[in-house]
Amino acid sequence: MIKPNFFLISGGPGVGKTTLLEELRRGGERVVEETHRRIIREGRAQSRSLKLGTLAAREDIARFEAMKGVQERVFFDRGIVDSLTPQAPPWMWAAAKRLRYNELVFTPPPWPEIYTQDAERRQTFEDCLATHEAIRRQLLDLGYQPITVPRGSVEARAAFILEVTASLDFGA
C-alpha cells in the first residue's frame, strides 16, 4: 500500500525533526509524533535496543494502517523504516516494503549548533552523523528519495517542506 500523502521526516537524532514537526502543526498541518522517544520516556525500552525498534515498528505499522483512509497531507516524525536494522526480524522488513510513504523523505542534516543530548537522546554528535548517514543509505536501498532540508530557521525549513509537497499531486 502506497500512501503518497504520507510524508516522513527522518534522519539522525537531534537534527530538529520534532521541532520542525511542531512548526508544521502550528501551521495547521496534520502531524504524527515520533514513537521512539515516547517509548524511551515511558521506560518501555532502552535507546538503540532491538526491543525499542520492535515496539516502535509495531506502533508505527498500526498507525499507518489505522490512517490508511486519510486523504490529506500527513507528516510523520520518523516511521516504520526508522526501526529497521540489519538484525530486525523479517516481518519488520516486509512491513516497511509493503506500507510505503511518499517516495520523498525529508532529512534535516546534522547540525552541531542545534544538537543537544537529553535523557532520551544520549548519543554523541558523532553518533548522530553515523546514524544519519545509515538512515539515508537505508532510505535509498528501500527506494525512497531523501531530500535534504536546508539549514535555517524552523519557519524557513517548514516553508521549504510545504513548498515541495504543495507541488505534488497525491490525490487529496
Short mmCIF file of N, CA and C in Angstrom, two decimals:
data_model
loop_
_atom_site.label_atom_id
_atom_site.label_comp_id
_atom_site.label_asym_id
_atom_site.label_seq_id
_atom_site.Cartn_x
_atom_site.Cartn_y
_atom_site.Cartn_z
N MET A 1 0.84 -1.17 0.00
CA MET A 1 0.00 0.00 0.00
C MET A 1 0.89 1.24 0.00
N ILE A 2 0.72 2.09 -0.97
CA ILE A 2 1.48 3.32 -1.08
C ILE A 2 0.57 4.48 -0.69
N LYS A 3 1.03 5.31 0.23
CA LYS A 3 0.29 6.50 0.65
C LYS A 3 1.13 7.73 0.28
N PRO A 4 0.96 8.25 -0.94
CA PRO A 4 1.77 9.38 -1.37
C PRO A 4 1.51 10.67 -0.59
N ASN A 5 0.45 10.71 0.21
CA ASN A 5 0.17 11.88 1.04
C ASN A 5 0.78 11.76 2.44
N PHE A 6 1.49 10.66 2.71
CA PHE A 6 2.17 10.45 3.98
C PHE A 6 3.64 10.80 3.79
N PHE A 7 4.11 11.83 4.49
CA PHE A 7 5.48 12.31 4.34
C PHE A 7 6.28 12.05 5.60
N LEU A 8 7.43 11.39 5.43
CA LEU A 8 8.34 11.15 6.55
C LEU A 8 9.32 12.30 6.71
N ILE A 9 9.59 12.64 7.95
CA ILE A 9 10.74 13.48 8.28
C ILE A 9 11.62 12.57 9.10
N SER A 10 12.80 12.27 8.56
CA SER A 10 13.64 11.24 9.13
C SER A 10 15.07 11.74 9.23
N GLY A 11 15.94 10.90 9.79
CA GLY A 11 17.36 11.25 9.90
C GLY A 11 17.87 10.95 11.29
N GLY A 12 19.08 11.34 11.52
CA GLY A 12 19.73 11.06 12.80
C GLY A 12 19.07 11.79 13.96
N PRO A 13 19.48 11.42 15.17
CA PRO A 13 18.93 12.07 16.36
C PRO A 13 19.39 13.52 16.46
N GLY A 14 18.52 14.38 16.94
CA GLY A 14 18.90 15.75 17.23
C GLY A 14 19.09 16.67 16.04
N VAL A 15 18.49 16.33 14.89
CA VAL A 15 18.65 17.19 13.71
C VAL A 15 17.50 18.19 13.57
N GLY A 16 16.58 18.19 14.53
CA GLY A 16 15.49 19.17 14.52
C GLY A 16 14.18 18.67 13.97
N LYS A 17 14.03 17.34 13.86
CA LYS A 17 12.80 16.79 13.29
C LYS A 17 11.56 17.17 14.09
N THR A 18 11.61 16.96 15.39
CA THR A 18 10.44 17.22 16.23
C THR A 18 10.09 18.70 16.26
N THR A 19 11.08 19.56 16.34
CA THR A 19 10.84 21.00 16.31
C THR A 19 10.19 21.39 14.98
N LEU A 20 10.67 20.80 13.91
CA LEU A 20 10.11 21.06 12.59
C LEU A 20 8.65 20.59 12.49
N LEU A 21 8.39 19.41 13.04
CA LEU A 21 7.00 18.89 13.04
C LEU A 21 6.09 19.78 13.86
N GLU A 22 6.58 20.29 14.98
CA GLU A 22 5.76 21.19 15.80
C GLU A 22 5.44 22.48 15.04
N GLU A 23 6.39 22.97 14.26
CA GLU A 23 6.14 24.16 13.44
C GLU A 23 5.08 23.86 12.38
N LEU A 24 5.17 22.70 11.77
CA LEU A 24 4.15 22.31 10.78
C LEU A 24 2.77 22.20 11.46
N ARG A 25 2.74 21.62 12.65
CA ARG A 25 1.47 21.51 13.40
C ARG A 25 0.90 22.90 13.69
N ARG A 26 1.76 23.83 14.14
CA ARG A 26 1.30 25.20 14.43
C ARG A 26 0.70 25.85 13.19
N GLY A 27 1.21 25.44 12.03
CA GLY A 27 0.70 25.99 10.78
C GLY A 27 -0.56 25.29 10.28
N GLY A 28 -1.08 24.35 11.05
CA GLY A 28 -2.33 23.69 10.69
C GLY A 28 -2.17 22.35 9.99
N GLU A 29 -0.95 21.88 9.87
CA GLU A 29 -0.73 20.59 9.21
C GLU A 29 -1.01 19.44 10.18
N ARG A 30 -1.38 18.31 9.62
CA ARG A 30 -1.59 17.10 10.42
C ARG A 30 -0.25 16.42 10.60
N VAL A 31 0.13 16.15 11.85
CA VAL A 31 1.42 15.52 12.14
C VAL A 31 1.23 14.34 13.08
N VAL A 32 2.17 13.42 13.01
CA VAL A 32 2.16 12.22 13.86
C VAL A 32 3.48 12.21 14.63
N GLU A 33 3.38 12.15 15.96
CA GLU A 33 4.58 12.22 16.80
C GLU A 33 5.45 10.98 16.66
N GLU A 34 6.70 11.14 17.03
CA GLU A 34 7.67 10.04 17.00
C GLU A 34 7.36 9.03 18.10
N THR A 35 7.42 7.76 17.75
CA THR A 35 7.17 6.71 18.75
C THR A 35 8.42 6.40 19.56
N HIS A 36 9.60 6.46 18.97
CA HIS A 36 10.83 6.05 19.65
C HIS A 36 11.05 6.80 20.97
N ARG A 37 11.03 8.12 20.91
CA ARG A 37 11.29 8.91 22.12
C ARG A 37 10.23 8.67 23.18
N ARG A 38 8.98 8.53 22.77
CA ARG A 38 7.91 8.29 23.74
C ARG A 38 8.12 6.95 24.44
N ILE A 39 8.49 5.93 23.69
CA ILE A 39 8.73 4.60 24.29
C ILE A 39 9.89 4.66 25.29
N ILE A 40 10.94 5.38 24.95
CA ILE A 40 12.07 5.54 25.88
C ILE A 40 11.61 6.32 27.11
N ARG A 41 10.89 7.41 26.90
CA ARG A 41 10.40 8.24 28.00
C ARG A 41 9.51 7.44 28.95
N GLU A 42 8.70 6.55 28.39
CA GLU A 42 7.81 5.71 29.19
C GLU A 42 8.55 4.57 29.89
N GLY A 43 9.84 4.40 29.59
CA GLY A 43 10.64 3.36 30.23
C GLY A 43 10.37 1.96 29.71
N ARG A 44 9.78 1.84 28.52
CA ARG A 44 9.47 0.52 27.99
C ARG A 44 10.64 -0.11 27.25
N ALA A 45 11.65 0.69 26.88
CA ALA A 45 12.82 0.14 26.17
C ALA A 45 13.96 1.14 26.26
N GLN A 46 15.18 0.64 26.11
CA GLN A 46 16.38 1.47 26.11
C GLN A 46 16.66 1.99 24.70
N SER A 47 17.34 3.13 24.64
CA SER A 47 17.76 3.69 23.36
C SER A 47 18.63 2.67 22.62
N ARG A 48 18.47 2.61 21.32
CA ARG A 48 19.26 1.76 20.43
C ARG A 48 19.17 0.27 20.74
N SER A 49 18.05 -0.17 21.27
CA SER A 49 17.87 -1.60 21.55
C SER A 49 16.94 -2.22 20.50
N LEU A 50 17.08 -3.52 20.30
CA LEU A 50 16.19 -4.22 19.38
C LEU A 50 14.76 -4.14 19.90
N LYS A 51 14.58 -4.17 21.22
CA LYS A 51 13.24 -4.07 21.79
C LYS A 51 12.60 -2.73 21.41
N LEU A 52 13.37 -1.63 21.47
CA LEU A 52 12.85 -0.33 21.09
C LEU A 52 12.39 -0.34 19.64
N GLY A 53 13.22 -0.87 18.76
CA GLY A 53 12.85 -0.93 17.35
C GLY A 53 11.61 -1.75 17.11
N THR A 54 11.49 -2.86 17.82
CA THR A 54 10.33 -3.73 17.66
C THR A 54 9.06 -3.05 18.15
N LEU A 55 9.11 -2.45 19.33
CA LEU A 55 7.94 -1.75 19.86
C LEU A 55 7.53 -0.58 18.96
N ALA A 56 8.52 0.20 18.53
CA ALA A 56 8.22 1.35 17.67
C ALA A 56 7.66 0.89 16.33
N ALA A 57 8.24 -0.15 15.75
CA ALA A 57 7.73 -0.65 14.47
C ALA A 57 6.29 -1.11 14.59
N ARG A 58 5.97 -1.85 15.64
CA ARG A 58 4.58 -2.31 15.82
C ARG A 58 3.62 -1.12 15.91
N GLU A 59 4.00 -0.10 16.67
CA GLU A 59 3.13 1.08 16.79
C GLU A 59 3.05 1.85 15.48
N ASP A 60 4.18 2.00 14.79
CA ASP A 60 4.17 2.74 13.53
C ASP A 60 3.36 2.01 12.46
N ILE A 61 3.43 0.70 12.44
CA ILE A 61 2.63 -0.09 11.50
C ILE A 61 1.15 0.09 11.82
N ALA A 62 0.80 0.00 13.08
CA ALA A 62 -0.61 0.16 13.48
C ALA A 62 -1.12 1.56 13.13
N ARG A 63 -0.30 2.58 13.35
CA ARG A 63 -0.70 3.96 13.00
C ARG A 63 -0.92 4.09 11.50
N PHE A 64 0.02 3.57 10.73
CA PHE A 64 -0.09 3.66 9.28
C PHE A 64 -1.38 3.00 8.82
N GLU A 65 -1.62 1.79 9.27
CA GLU A 65 -2.82 1.06 8.84
C GLU A 65 -4.10 1.73 9.32
N ALA A 66 -4.09 2.29 10.53
CA ALA A 66 -5.28 2.98 11.05
C ALA A 66 -5.58 4.25 10.26
N MET A 67 -4.57 4.84 9.65
CA MET A 67 -4.74 6.10 8.91
C MET A 67 -4.85 5.90 7.41
N LYS A 68 -4.96 4.66 6.95
CA LYS A 68 -4.90 4.42 5.50
C LYS A 68 -5.99 5.14 4.72
N GLY A 69 -7.10 5.49 5.37
CA GLY A 69 -8.17 6.21 4.69
C GLY A 69 -7.99 7.71 4.65
N VAL A 70 -6.99 8.24 5.34
CA VAL A 70 -6.74 9.68 5.38
C VAL A 70 -6.25 10.13 4.01
N GLN A 71 -6.88 11.19 3.50
CA GLN A 71 -6.51 11.67 2.17
C GLN A 71 -5.68 12.95 2.18
N GLU A 72 -5.72 13.71 3.30
CA GLU A 72 -4.94 14.94 3.32
C GLU A 72 -3.48 14.63 3.61
N ARG A 73 -2.67 15.64 3.47
CA ARG A 73 -1.23 15.54 3.70
C ARG A 73 -0.99 15.31 5.19
N VAL A 74 -0.11 14.32 5.50
CA VAL A 74 0.24 14.00 6.88
C VAL A 74 1.77 13.91 6.96
N PHE A 75 2.32 14.51 8.03
CA PHE A 75 3.76 14.48 8.24
C PHE A 75 4.06 13.61 9.46
N PHE A 76 5.01 12.69 9.30
CA PHE A 76 5.38 11.74 10.34
C PHE A 76 6.77 12.05 10.87
N ASP A 77 6.89 12.12 12.19
CA ASP A 77 8.18 12.27 12.86
C ASP A 77 8.75 10.85 12.97
N ARG A 78 9.51 10.46 11.99
CA ARG A 78 10.01 9.10 11.80
C ARG A 78 8.87 8.17 11.42
N GLY A 79 9.22 6.94 11.05
CA GLY A 79 8.21 5.98 10.64
C GLY A 79 8.75 4.56 10.69
N ILE A 80 8.06 3.68 10.03
CA ILE A 80 8.40 2.25 10.06
C ILE A 80 9.86 2.02 9.67
N VAL A 81 10.32 2.71 8.65
CA VAL A 81 11.68 2.49 8.15
C VAL A 81 12.75 2.86 9.18
N ASP A 82 12.41 3.73 10.13
CA ASP A 82 13.39 4.17 11.12
C ASP A 82 13.68 3.12 12.18
N SER A 83 12.90 2.07 12.23
CA SER A 83 13.12 0.99 13.21
C SER A 83 13.97 -0.14 12.64
N LEU A 84 14.22 -0.10 11.36
CA LEU A 84 14.94 -1.19 10.71
C LEU A 84 16.44 -1.17 11.02
N THR A 85 16.97 -2.33 11.29
CA THR A 85 18.40 -2.55 11.43
C THR A 85 18.70 -3.86 10.72
N PRO A 86 19.96 -4.16 10.46
CA PRO A 86 20.25 -5.46 9.85
C PRO A 86 19.74 -6.64 10.69
N GLN A 87 19.61 -6.43 12.01
CA GLN A 87 19.13 -7.50 12.90
C GLN A 87 17.61 -7.54 13.03
N ALA A 88 16.92 -6.61 12.40
CA ALA A 88 15.45 -6.57 12.52
C ALA A 88 14.84 -7.84 11.95
N PRO A 89 13.77 -8.33 12.58
CA PRO A 89 13.13 -9.55 12.09
C PRO A 89 12.50 -9.34 10.71
N PRO A 90 12.32 -10.42 9.96
CA PRO A 90 11.77 -10.32 8.60
C PRO A 90 10.42 -9.61 8.53
N TRP A 91 9.55 -9.76 9.54
CA TRP A 91 8.24 -9.11 9.48
C TRP A 91 8.37 -7.59 9.43
N MET A 92 9.41 -7.04 10.08
CA MET A 92 9.60 -5.59 10.05
C MET A 92 10.02 -5.13 8.65
N TRP A 93 10.92 -5.87 8.05
CA TRP A 93 11.35 -5.54 6.68
C TRP A 93 10.18 -5.67 5.71
N ALA A 94 9.38 -6.71 5.88
CA ALA A 94 8.22 -6.90 5.00
C ALA A 94 7.23 -5.75 5.14
N ALA A 95 7.00 -5.31 6.37
CA ALA A 95 6.07 -4.19 6.59
C ALA A 95 6.61 -2.91 5.96
N ALA A 96 7.90 -2.66 6.08
CA ALA A 96 8.50 -1.46 5.51
C ALA A 96 8.40 -1.45 3.98
N LYS A 97 8.42 -2.62 3.38
CA LYS A 97 8.30 -2.71 1.93
C LYS A 97 6.85 -2.66 1.47
N ARG A 98 5.94 -3.09 2.33
CA ARG A 98 4.51 -3.13 1.98
C ARG A 98 3.80 -1.81 2.25
N LEU A 99 4.13 -1.16 3.35
CA LEU A 99 3.48 0.08 3.76
C LEU A 99 4.40 1.24 3.41
N ARG A 100 4.10 1.90 2.31
CA ARG A 100 5.01 2.89 1.73
C ARG A 100 4.51 4.32 1.92
N TYR A 101 5.42 5.17 2.36
CA TYR A 101 5.17 6.60 2.45
C TYR A 101 5.47 7.22 1.08
N ASN A 102 5.27 8.53 0.97
CA ASN A 102 5.68 9.23 -0.25
C ASN A 102 7.15 8.94 -0.49
N GLU A 103 7.53 8.83 -1.74
CA GLU A 103 8.92 8.48 -2.05
C GLU A 103 9.90 9.57 -1.61
N LEU A 104 9.44 10.81 -1.47
CA LEU A 104 10.30 11.88 -0.99
C LEU A 104 10.31 11.85 0.53
N VAL A 105 11.47 11.72 1.12
CA VAL A 105 11.62 11.71 2.58
C VAL A 105 12.51 12.88 2.96
N PHE A 106 12.00 13.74 3.83
CA PHE A 106 12.74 14.92 4.25
C PHE A 106 13.72 14.56 5.36
N THR A 107 15.00 14.90 5.14
CA THR A 107 16.06 14.56 6.09
C THR A 107 16.83 15.83 6.46
N PRO A 108 16.45 16.47 7.56
CA PRO A 108 17.25 17.62 8.00
C PRO A 108 18.67 17.14 8.32
N PRO A 109 19.67 17.91 7.94
CA PRO A 109 21.05 17.46 8.16
C PRO A 109 21.50 17.62 9.61
N PRO A 110 22.46 16.80 10.03
CA PRO A 110 23.07 17.01 11.34
C PRO A 110 23.63 18.43 11.41
N TRP A 111 23.42 19.05 12.56
CA TRP A 111 23.73 20.47 12.70
C TRP A 111 24.26 20.69 14.12
N PRO A 112 25.57 20.82 14.27
CA PRO A 112 26.14 20.90 15.62
C PRO A 112 25.56 22.02 16.47
N GLU A 113 25.18 23.14 15.86
CA GLU A 113 24.68 24.28 16.63
C GLU A 113 23.33 24.01 17.30
N ILE A 114 22.56 23.05 16.79
CA ILE A 114 21.26 22.77 17.42
C ILE A 114 21.24 21.42 18.13
N TYR A 115 22.32 20.65 18.02
CA TYR A 115 22.34 19.31 18.62
C TYR A 115 22.45 19.40 20.13
N THR A 116 21.57 18.68 20.82
CA THR A 116 21.65 18.59 22.28
C THR A 116 21.38 17.15 22.70
N GLN A 117 21.95 16.79 23.83
CA GLN A 117 21.69 15.49 24.43
C GLN A 117 20.70 15.70 25.57
N ASP A 118 19.91 14.66 25.85
CA ASP A 118 18.98 14.72 26.97
C ASP A 118 18.74 13.31 27.49
N ALA A 119 17.76 13.15 28.34
CA ALA A 119 17.51 11.84 28.97
C ALA A 119 17.16 10.77 27.95
N GLU A 120 16.57 11.16 26.83
CA GLU A 120 16.18 10.19 25.80
C GLU A 120 17.18 10.13 24.65
N ARG A 121 17.99 11.16 24.50
CA ARG A 121 18.97 11.21 23.41
C ARG A 121 20.35 11.30 24.04
N ARG A 122 20.98 10.16 24.17
CA ARG A 122 22.29 10.11 24.82
C ARG A 122 23.44 10.02 23.81
N GLN A 123 23.12 9.91 22.54
CA GLN A 123 24.15 9.76 21.53
C GLN A 123 25.00 11.02 21.42
N THR A 124 26.26 10.83 21.07
CA THR A 124 27.13 11.96 20.80
C THR A 124 26.80 12.52 19.42
N PHE A 125 27.34 13.69 19.12
CA PHE A 125 27.12 14.25 17.78
C PHE A 125 27.72 13.34 16.72
N GLU A 126 28.84 12.69 17.02
CA GLU A 126 29.44 11.75 16.07
C GLU A 126 28.51 10.57 15.81
N ASP A 127 27.83 10.10 16.87
CA ASP A 127 26.81 9.05 16.70
C ASP A 127 25.68 9.54 15.79
N CYS A 128 25.29 10.79 15.99
CA CYS A 128 24.25 11.39 15.16
C CYS A 128 24.64 11.35 13.69
N LEU A 129 25.88 11.75 13.39
CA LEU A 129 26.35 11.74 12.00
C LEU A 129 26.28 10.34 11.40
N ALA A 130 26.77 9.35 12.14
CA ALA A 130 26.78 7.97 11.65
C ALA A 130 25.36 7.45 11.45
N THR A 131 24.48 7.72 12.41
CA THR A 131 23.09 7.27 12.30
C THR A 131 22.40 7.93 11.12
N HIS A 132 22.64 9.22 10.96
CA HIS A 132 22.02 9.96 9.86
C HIS A 132 22.41 9.36 8.51
N GLU A 133 23.68 9.09 8.33
CA GLU A 133 24.14 8.52 7.06
C GLU A 133 23.58 7.12 6.85
N ALA A 134 23.51 6.33 7.91
CA ALA A 134 22.95 4.97 7.79
C ALA A 134 21.48 5.04 7.40
N ILE A 135 20.74 5.97 7.97
CA ILE A 135 19.32 6.12 7.63
C ILE A 135 19.17 6.54 6.17
N ARG A 136 19.97 7.49 5.72
CA ARG A 136 19.88 7.94 4.32
C ARG A 136 20.20 6.79 3.36
N ARG A 137 21.22 5.99 3.67
CA ARG A 137 21.55 4.84 2.81
C ARG A 137 20.38 3.84 2.79
N GLN A 138 19.82 3.60 3.96
CA GLN A 138 18.70 2.66 4.05
C GLN A 138 17.49 3.16 3.27
N LEU A 139 17.22 4.46 3.36
CA LEU A 139 16.10 5.03 2.59
C LEU A 139 16.32 4.78 1.09
N LEU A 140 17.53 5.02 0.63
CA LEU A 140 17.84 4.78 -0.78
C LEU A 140 17.67 3.30 -1.13
N ASP A 141 18.15 2.42 -0.27
CA ASP A 141 18.02 0.98 -0.50
C ASP A 141 16.55 0.55 -0.58
N LEU A 142 15.69 1.25 0.14
CA LEU A 142 14.25 0.92 0.14
C LEU A 142 13.49 1.66 -0.97
N GLY A 143 14.20 2.40 -1.81
CA GLY A 143 13.56 3.06 -2.94
C GLY A 143 13.01 4.44 -2.64
N TYR A 144 13.39 5.02 -1.52
CA TYR A 144 12.97 6.39 -1.20
C TYR A 144 14.00 7.39 -1.71
N GLN A 145 13.58 8.63 -1.84
CA GLN A 145 14.47 9.69 -2.28
C GLN A 145 14.64 10.69 -1.13
N PRO A 146 15.76 10.62 -0.40
CA PRO A 146 15.98 11.58 0.68
C PRO A 146 16.16 13.00 0.12
N ILE A 147 15.46 13.94 0.73
CA ILE A 147 15.56 15.35 0.37
C ILE A 147 16.15 16.09 1.57
N THR A 148 17.32 16.69 1.38
CA THR A 148 17.94 17.43 2.47
C THR A 148 17.19 18.73 2.69
N VAL A 149 16.77 18.96 3.93
CA VAL A 149 16.09 20.19 4.30
C VAL A 149 17.19 21.22 4.60
N PRO A 150 17.20 22.35 3.88
CA PRO A 150 18.27 23.33 4.12
C PRO A 150 18.27 23.85 5.56
N ARG A 151 19.45 24.13 6.06
CA ARG A 151 19.57 24.75 7.38
C ARG A 151 18.96 26.14 7.32
N GLY A 152 18.46 26.57 8.44
CA GLY A 152 17.84 27.89 8.54
C GLY A 152 16.90 27.89 9.72
N SER A 153 16.11 28.92 9.81
CA SER A 153 15.14 28.99 10.90
C SER A 153 14.13 27.86 10.75
N VAL A 154 13.49 27.52 11.84
CA VAL A 154 12.47 26.46 11.78
C VAL A 154 11.36 26.87 10.82
N GLU A 155 11.04 28.15 10.78
CA GLU A 155 9.99 28.63 9.86
C GLU A 155 10.42 28.43 8.40
N ALA A 156 11.68 28.71 8.10
CA ALA A 156 12.18 28.55 6.73
C ALA A 156 12.22 27.07 6.34
N ARG A 157 12.61 26.21 7.29
CA ARG A 157 12.65 24.78 6.98
C ARG A 157 11.24 24.23 6.74
N ALA A 158 10.28 24.66 7.56
CA ALA A 158 8.89 24.23 7.36
C ALA A 158 8.36 24.74 6.02
N ALA A 159 8.68 25.98 5.69
CA ALA A 159 8.23 26.54 4.41
C ALA A 159 8.80 25.75 3.24
N PHE A 160 10.06 25.32 3.35
CA PHE A 160 10.68 24.50 2.30
C PHE A 160 9.88 23.21 2.10
N ILE A 161 9.57 22.53 3.18
CA ILE A 161 8.83 21.27 3.09
C ILE A 161 7.44 21.50 2.50
N LEU A 162 6.77 22.54 2.93
CA LEU A 162 5.43 22.82 2.40
C LEU A 162 5.48 23.18 0.92
N GLU A 163 6.52 23.89 0.52
CA GLU A 163 6.67 24.25 -0.90
C GLU A 163 6.88 22.99 -1.75
N VAL A 164 7.73 22.09 -1.30
CA VAL A 164 7.98 20.87 -2.05
C VAL A 164 6.71 20.01 -2.13
N THR A 165 6.03 19.84 -1.01
CA THR A 165 4.85 18.97 -1.01
C THR A 165 3.65 19.60 -1.71
N ALA A 166 3.58 20.94 -1.74
CA ALA A 166 2.46 21.61 -2.39
C ALA A 166 2.44 21.35 -3.89
N SER A 167 3.62 21.11 -4.47
CA SER A 167 3.70 20.91 -5.91
C SER A 167 3.39 19.48 -6.33
N LEU A 168 3.11 18.60 -5.35
CA LEU A 168 2.86 17.20 -5.66
C LEU A 168 1.37 16.90 -5.75
N ASP A 169 1.02 16.01 -6.64
CA ASP A 169 -0.37 15.56 -6.74
C ASP A 169 -0.45 14.20 -6.07
N PHE A 170 -1.03 14.15 -4.88
CA PHE A 170 -1.13 12.86 -4.18
C PHE A 170 -2.57 12.44 -3.98
N GLY A 171 -3.47 13.02 -4.78
CA GLY A 171 -4.84 12.56 -4.77
C GLY A 171 -5.70 13.10 -3.64
N ALA A 172 -5.23 14.10 -2.89
CA ALA A 172 -6.05 14.63 -1.79
C ALA A 172 -7.10 15.58 -2.31
#
